[in-house]
């Protein structure tokens, strides 16, 4: 079963703009992860945020986590055409449990 | 990060035949491996959890006799799709966990059943 719901389902922006994607989940988590997937390709791990963390940065990525609202957001700043992909959030209850993926957001960055 | 490989990367087979997909952790020991399936424009859905040396645990709705999983060593898990049918056409992705919370994903195998 799927845990998360991403919003929006699809997002189209101009190069240079910021892209924000949101993810909500239902149960308690140990950590939440964001992945990118180019069409027909495998997953690329972007960032992991633990349940006791509120914000994390990695390059042009900024992730927030609000466990009281069971939600997370992924911000990509100064987007590039190469950022065009599907983005998924995934949650884990503990270290050795399977990830439960959200439905994903399809991001299109137009040059 | 750690590397997981899958073989083959794509395969086309005829209806009724069986296909084996290999998932290898190249530079770490994966005590647990997970198999996911992804249909076009959809998210990943967990099929089964595989622990080295024991039987796999299948998710509800996944036929264990159709999707045979073998995790014979700490670096290799295999998924065999038996008597494949066109509805089994999908993107199959494995992942492995070592120490810590990160899962390392393979590049996926695209299966097309004609």
mmCIF file of C-alpha atoms in Angstrom, chain A residues 13-84:
data_model
loop_
_atom_site.group_PDB
_atom_site.id
_atom_site.type_symbol
_atom_site.label_atom_id
_atom_site.label_comp_id
_atom_site.label_asym_id
_atom_site.label_seq_id
_atom_site.Cartn_x
_atom_site.Cartn_y
_atom_site.Cartn_z
ATOM 1 C CA UNK A 13 8.010 25.709 -14.397
ATOM 2 C CA UNK A 14 10.505 27.859 -16.240
ATOM 3 C CA UNK A 15 14.221 27.350 -15.832
ATOM 4 C CA UNK A 16 15.532 29.436 -12.950
ATOM 5 C CA UNK A 17 12.327 29.275 -10.943
ATOM 6 C CA UNK A 18 11.976 27.368 -7.703
ATOM 7 C CA UNK A 19 9.992 24.147 -7.535
ATOM 8 C CA UNK A 20 8.204 23.041 -4.393
ATOM 9 C CA UNK A 21 6.744 19.582 -3.950
ATOM 10 C CA UNK A 22 4.834 18.380 -0.937
ATOM 11 C CA UNK A 23 4.357 14.965 0.553
ATOM 12 C CA UNK A 24 1.972 13.771 3.224
ATOM 13 C CA UNK A 25 2.057 10.443 4.993
ATOM 14 C CA UNK A 26 -0.157 8.556 7.358
ATOM 15 C CA UNK A 27 1.772 6.616 9.982
ATOM 16 C CA UNK A 28 4.690 7.226 12.320
ATOM 17 C CA UNK A 29 8.044 7.193 10.615
ATOM 18 C CA UNK A 30 11.698 6.831 11.429
ATOM 19 C CA UNK A 31 12.824 8.797 8.396
ATOM 20 C CA UNK A 32 11.590 10.234 5.135
ATOM 21 C CA UNK A 33 13.534 10.177 1.898
ATOM 22 C CA UNK A 34 13.216 11.904 -1.429
ATOM 23 C CA UNK A 35 14.156 10.261 -4.703
ATOM 24 C CA UNK A 36 14.348 11.371 -8.304
ATOM 25 C CA UNK A 37 13.556 9.176 -11.260
ATOM 26 C CA UNK A 38 14.185 10.074 -14.853
ATOM 27 C CA UNK A 39 11.787 8.525 -17.309
ATOM 28 C CA UNK A 40 12.316 4.783 -17.561
ATOM 29 C CA UNK A 41 15.355 4.851 -15.310
ATOM 30 C CA UNK A 42 16.217 3.831 -11.776
ATOM 31 C CA UNK A 43 15.907 5.862 -8.625
ATOM 32 C CA UNK A 44 18.418 8.417 -7.471
ATOM 33 C CA UNK A 45 18.519 9.066 -3.755
ATOM 34 C CA UNK A 46 18.403 12.784 -3.055
ATOM 35 C CA UNK A 47 18.141 13.309 0.647
ATOM 36 C CA UNK A 48 17.118 11.609 3.894
ATOM 37 C CA UNK A 49 15.633 13.442 6.816
ATOM 38 C CA UNK A 50 15.161 11.759 10.148
ATOM 39 C CA UNK A 51 12.038 12.119 12.258
ATOM 40 C CA UNK A 52 13.854 14.289 14.802
ATOM 41 C CA UNK A 53 15.059 16.711 12.132
ATOM 42 C CA UNK A 54 13.053 19.627 10.812
ATOM 43 C CA UNK A 55 15.073 20.847 7.867
ATOM 44 C CA UNK A 56 17.926 19.659 5.741
ATOM 45 C CA UNK A 57 19.878 21.129 2.857
ATOM 46 C CA UNK A 58 21.874 19.582 0.080
ATOM 47 C CA UNK A 59 23.081 21.866 -2.681
ATOM 48 C CA UNK A 60 20.000 23.345 -4.365
ATOM 49 C CA UNK A 61 17.708 21.059 -2.393
ATOM 50 C CA UNK A 62 15.933 21.936 0.801
ATOM 51 C CA UNK A 63 13.746 19.456 2.620
ATOM 52 C CA UNK A 64 11.487 20.169 5.553
ATOM 53 C CA UNK A 65 9.689 17.734 7.779
ATOM 54 C CA UNK A 66 6.730 18.441 10.034
ATOM 55 C CA UNK A 67 5.933 15.293 11.979
ATOM 56 C CA UNK A 68 2.966 16.922 13.709
ATOM 57 C CA UNK A 69 1.333 17.431 10.322
ATOM 58 C CA UNK A 70 2.862 14.278 8.844
ATOM 59 C CA UNK A 71 4.151 16.224 5.897
ATOM 60 C CA UNK A 72 7.358 17.066 4.119
ATOM 61 C CA UNK A 73 8.338 19.423 1.348
ATOM 62 C CA UNK A 74 11.116 19.385 -1.203
ATOM 63 C CA UNK A 75 12.292 22.699 -2.606
ATOM 64 C CA UNK A 76 14.545 22.832 -5.641
ATOM 65 C CA UNK A 77 15.980 26.298 -6.106
ATOM 66 C CA UNK A 78 17.112 27.818 -9.394
ATOM 67 C CA UNK A 79 15.749 24.893 -11.358
ATOM 68 C CA UNK A 80 17.434 23.603 -14.499
ATOM 69 C CA UNK A 81 16.112 21.680 -17.469
ATOM 70 C CA UNK A 82 18.094 18.688 -16.171
ATOM 71 C CA UNK A 83 15.895 18.661 -13.061
ATOM 72 C CA UNK A 84 13.021 17.412 -15.215
#
